[in-house]
Amino acid sequence: MLYVLALLIGVVAGLRTMMAPTAVAWAAYLGWLPVTGTWASFMGHWITVGIVSVLALAELVADQLPSTPSRKVPQQFGARLVSGALAGAVIGTTGGAMVGGLIAGIVGAVIGTYGGAELRARMAAAFGRDLPAALVEDVVAIVGALLIVMAVS
């Protein structure tokens, strides 16, 4: 079950790069994820929560702009892999399976990146413009991340 949740948080990272670490940081900060005393304890610090929250909000705003680069360009794709790996590893750490969580998070990020890009393109074509598709993607990422961290806790 832990690997499935790590995979799913990776999918969220593929949809929205900063949403996965933000959800994990908030869950650690609120005590939902038991990371105290592990390598991931920094995720529960208020500074980490603040930084990743600001970055997640900035990403949500930037994604609505017409000049947003493709999520498949190397920089965007690499950031999504790192984000999925970090969030998956933190979730894996809660069950003593950091490496497995890290790998599941990376696989999920690949799935979320490529599957999300395809789905967003189809939704944008159906809506006739990109903004509604981006908003749907935002809602799915936010709600998904919250449900995943609640399931882990």
PDB file of C-alpha atoms in Angstrom, residues 18-145:
ATOM      1  CA  MET A  18       5.577  21.513  -6.362  1.00  0.00           C
ATOM      2  CA  MET A  19       2.213  20.173  -5.212  1.00  0.00           C
ATOM      3  CA  ALA A  20       3.599  16.801  -4.072  1.00  0.00           C
ATOM      4  CA  PRO A  21       6.373  18.164  -1.816  1.00  0.00           C
ATOM      5  CA  THR A  22       3.983  20.822  -0.511  1.00  0.00           C
ATOM      6  CA  ALA A  23       1.397  18.238   0.523  1.00  0.00           C
ATOM      7  CA  VAL A  24       4.071  16.055   2.108  1.00  0.00           C
ATOM      8  CA  ALA A  25       5.612  19.042   3.949  1.00  0.00           C
ATOM      9  CA  TRP A  26       2.250  20.153   5.318  1.00  0.00           C
ATOM     10  CA  ALA A  27       1.427  16.595   6.400  1.00  0.00           C
ATOM     11  CA  ALA A  28       4.778  16.330   8.192  1.00  0.00           C
ATOM     12  CA  TYR A  29       4.310  19.760   9.775  1.00  0.00           C
ATOM     13  CA  LEU A  30       0.834  18.837  11.045  1.00  0.00           C
ATOM     14  CA  GLY A  31       2.141  15.544  12.409  1.00  0.00           C
ATOM     15  CA  TRP A  32       0.247  13.358   9.935  1.00  0.00           C
ATOM     16  CA  LEU A  33       3.501  11.889   8.588  1.00  0.00           C
ATOM     17  CA  PRO A  34       5.863  10.560  11.271  1.00  0.00           C
ATOM     18  CA  VAL A  35       9.167  11.908   9.965  1.00  0.00           C
ATOM     19  CA  THR A  36      10.624  13.218  13.234  1.00  0.00           C
ATOM     20  CA  GLY A  37      14.040  11.678  13.831  1.00  0.00           C
ATOM     21  CA  THR A  38      14.506  10.588  10.205  1.00  0.00           C
ATOM     22  CA  TRP A  39      16.436  12.142   7.335  1.00  0.00           C
ATOM     23  CA  ALA A  40      13.105  13.653   6.198  1.00  0.00           C
ATOM     24  CA  SER A  41      12.466  15.601   9.392  1.00  0.00           C
ATOM     25  CA  PHE A  42      13.297  18.844   7.556  1.00  0.00           C
ATOM     26  CA  MET A  43      10.017  18.425   5.662  1.00  0.00           C
ATOM     27  CA  GLY A  44       8.082  19.165   8.846  1.00  0.00           C
ATOM     28  CA  HIS A  45       9.864  22.440   9.558  1.00  0.00           C
ATOM     29  CA  TRP A  46       7.867  25.634   9.108  1.00  0.00           C
ATOM     30  CA  ILE A  47      10.526  27.118   6.813  1.00  0.00           C
ATOM     31  CA  THR A  48      10.242  24.162   4.415  1.00  0.00           C
ATOM     32  CA  VAL A  49       6.448  24.395   4.496  1.00  0.00           C
ATOM     33  CA  GLY A  50       6.614  28.107   3.719  1.00  0.00           C
ATOM     34  CA  ILE A  51       9.087  27.769   0.873  1.00  0.00           C
ATOM     35  CA  VAL A  52       7.350  24.898  -0.913  1.00  0.00           C
ATOM     36  CA  SER A  53       3.922  26.512  -0.412  1.00  0.00           C
ATOM     37  CA  VAL A  54       5.071  29.741  -2.068  1.00  0.00           C
ATOM     38  CA  LEU A  55       6.657  27.767  -4.916  1.00  0.00           C
ATOM     39  CA  ALA A  56       3.460  25.730  -5.397  1.00  0.00           C
ATOM     40  CA  LEU A  57       1.341  28.889  -5.575  1.00  0.00           C
ATOM     41  CA  ALA A  58       3.787  30.447  -8.029  1.00  0.00           C
ATOM     42  CA  GLU A  59       3.591  27.324 -10.179  1.00  0.00           C
ATOM     43  CA  LEU A  60      -0.212  27.411 -10.184  1.00  0.00           C
ATOM     44  CA  VAL A  61      -0.150  31.032 -11.351  1.00  0.00           C
ATOM     45  CA  ALA A  62       2.640  30.524 -13.905  1.00  0.00           C
ATOM     46  CA  ASP A  63       0.860  27.537 -15.447  1.00  0.00           C
ATOM     47  CA  GLN A  64      -2.076  29.758 -16.393  1.00  0.00           C
ATOM     48  CA  LEU A  65       0.188  31.975 -18.515  1.00  0.00           C
ATOM     49  CA  PRO A  66       0.161  31.476 -22.294  1.00  0.00           C
ATOM     50  CA  SER A  67       3.963  31.136 -22.462  1.00  0.00           C
ATOM     51  CA  THR A  68       4.281  28.207 -20.046  1.00  0.00           C
ATOM     52  CA  PRO A  69       6.909  25.763 -21.377  1.00  0.00           C
ATOM     53  CA  SER A  70       6.032  22.147 -22.046  1.00  0.00           C
ATOM     54  CA  ARG A  71       6.329  19.805 -19.083  1.00  0.00           C
ATOM     55  CA  LYS A  72       8.339  17.476 -21.324  1.00  0.00           C
ATOM     56  CA  VAL A  73      11.324  19.831 -21.817  1.00  0.00           C
ATOM     57  CA  PRO A  74      14.363  18.509 -19.905  1.00  0.00           C
ATOM     58  CA  GLN A  75      14.295  21.130 -17.135  1.00  0.00           C
ATOM     59  CA  GLN A  76      10.576  20.691 -16.427  1.00  0.00           C
ATOM     60  CA  PHE A  77      10.757  16.908 -16.667  1.00  0.00           C
ATOM     61  CA  GLY A  78      13.835  16.757 -14.415  1.00  0.00           C
ATOM     62  CA  ALA A  79      12.149  18.938 -11.796  1.00  0.00           C
ATOM     63  CA  ARG A  80       9.097  16.655 -11.834  1.00  0.00           C
ATOM     64  CA  LEU A  81      11.302  13.573 -11.387  1.00  0.00           C
ATOM     65  CA  VAL A  82      13.136  15.130  -8.436  1.00  0.00           C
ATOM     66  CA  SER A  83       9.880  16.276  -6.874  1.00  0.00           C
ATOM     67  CA  GLY A  84       8.287  12.845  -7.253  1.00  0.00           C
ATOM     68  CA  ALA A  85      11.406  11.130  -5.917  1.00  0.00           C
ATOM     69  CA  LEU A  86      11.535  13.385  -2.843  1.00  0.00           C
ATOM     70  CA  ALA A  87       7.825  13.075  -2.023  1.00  0.00           C
ATOM     71  CA  GLY A  88       7.842   9.317  -2.641  1.00  0.00           C
ATOM     72  CA  ALA A  89      10.949   8.839  -0.497  1.00  0.00           C
ATOM     73  CA  VAL A  90       9.384  10.770   2.383  1.00  0.00           C
ATOM     74  CA  ILE A  91       6.237   8.653   2.187  1.00  0.00           C
ATOM     75  CA  GLY A  92       8.371   5.517   1.954  1.00  0.00           C
ATOM     76  CA  THR A  93      10.381   6.598   4.995  1.00  0.00           C
ATOM     77  CA  THR A  94       7.246   6.544   7.148  1.00  0.00           C
ATOM     78  CA  GLY A  95       7.118   2.776   6.588  1.00  0.00           C
ATOM     79  CA  GLY A  96      10.850   2.086   6.529  1.00  0.00           C
ATOM     80  CA  ALA A  97      10.980   1.797   2.742  1.00  0.00           C
ATOM     81  CA  MET A  98      12.724   4.969   1.571  1.00  0.00           C
ATOM     82  CA  VAL A  99      14.342   3.513  -1.566  1.00  0.00           C
ATOM     83  CA  GLY A 100      11.149   1.788  -2.673  1.00  0.00           C
ATOM     84  CA  GLY A 101       9.199   5.009  -2.119  1.00  0.00           C
ATOM     85  CA  LEU A 102      11.809   6.961  -4.071  1.00  0.00           C
ATOM     86  CA  ILE A 103      11.586   4.587  -7.049  1.00  0.00           C
ATOM     87  CA  ALA A 104       7.781   4.527  -6.935  1.00  0.00           C
ATOM     88  CA  GLY A 105       7.761   8.343  -6.815  1.00  0.00           C
ATOM     89  CA  ILE A 106       9.972   8.561  -9.904  1.00  0.00           C
ATOM     90  CA  VAL A 107       7.822   6.080 -11.839  1.00  0.00           C
ATOM     91  CA  GLY A 108       4.716   8.015 -10.806  1.00  0.00           C
ATOM     92  CA  ALA A 109       6.285  11.296 -11.944  1.00  0.00           C
ATOM     93  CA  VAL A 110       6.965   9.819 -15.393  1.00  0.00           C
ATOM     94  CA  ILE A 111       3.377   8.571 -15.620  1.00  0.00           C
ATOM     95  CA  GLY A 112       1.971  11.903 -14.419  1.00  0.00           C
ATOM     96  CA  THR A 113       4.158  13.949 -16.733  1.00  0.00           C
ATOM     97  CA  TYR A 114       3.437  12.105 -19.956  1.00  0.00           C
ATOM     98  CA  GLY A 115      -0.112  11.033 -19.148  1.00  0.00           C
ATOM     99  CA  GLY A 116      -0.963  14.487 -17.821  1.00  0.00           C
ATOM    100  CA  ALA A 117       0.421  16.208 -20.904  1.00  0.00           C
ATOM    101  CA  GLU A 118      -1.648  13.994 -23.181  1.00  0.00           C
ATOM    102  CA  LEU A 119      -4.797  14.400 -21.120  1.00  0.00           C
ATOM    103  CA  ARG A 120      -4.367  18.164 -20.858  1.00  0.00           C
ATOM    104  CA  ALA A 121      -3.941  18.457 -24.613  1.00  0.00           C
ATOM    105  CA  ARG A 122      -7.160  16.506 -25.154  1.00  0.00           C
ATOM    106  CA  MET A 123      -9.057  18.554 -22.569  1.00  0.00           C
ATOM    107  CA  ALA A 124      -7.778  21.816 -24.058  1.00  0.00           C
ATOM    108  CA  ALA A 125      -8.973  20.684 -27.487  1.00  0.00           C
ATOM    109  CA  ALA A 126     -12.366  19.742 -26.061  1.00  0.00           C
ATOM    110  CA  PHE A 127     -12.736  23.042 -24.179  1.00  0.00           C
ATOM    111  CA  GLY A 128     -11.377  25.051 -27.091  1.00  0.00           C
ATOM    112  CA  ARG A 129      -8.759  26.705 -24.879  1.00  0.00           C
ATOM    113  CA  ASP A 130      -6.135  25.743 -22.327  1.00  0.00           C
ATOM    114  CA  LEU A 131      -7.225  27.619 -19.184  1.00  0.00           C
ATOM    115  CA  PRO A 132     -10.142  25.328 -18.212  1.00  0.00           C
ATOM    116  CA  ALA A 133      -7.912  22.287 -18.744  1.00  0.00           C
ATOM    117  CA  ALA A 134      -5.231  23.825 -16.516  1.00  0.00           C
ATOM    118  CA  LEU A 135      -7.779  24.524 -13.793  1.00  0.00           C
ATOM    119  CA  VAL A 136      -9.084  20.944 -13.917  1.00  0.00           C
ATOM    120  CA  GLU A 137      -5.503  19.710 -13.665  1.00  0.00           C
ATOM    121  CA  ASP A 138      -4.911  21.996 -10.656  1.00  0.00           C
ATOM    122  CA  VAL A 139      -7.955  20.631  -8.835  1.00  0.00           C
ATOM    123  CA  VAL A 140      -6.989  17.018  -9.544  1.00  0.00           C
ATOM    124  CA  ALA A 141      -3.430  17.598  -8.289  1.00  0.00           C
ATOM    125  CA  ILE A 142      -4.484  19.424  -5.123  1.00  0.00           C
ATOM    126  CA  VAL A 143      -7.269  17.030  -4.138  1.00  0.00           C
ATOM    127  CA  GLY A 144      -5.166  14.004  -5.068  1.00  0.00           C
ATOM    128  CA  ALA A 145      -2.218  15.168  -2.980  1.00  0.00           C
TER     129      ALA A 145
END
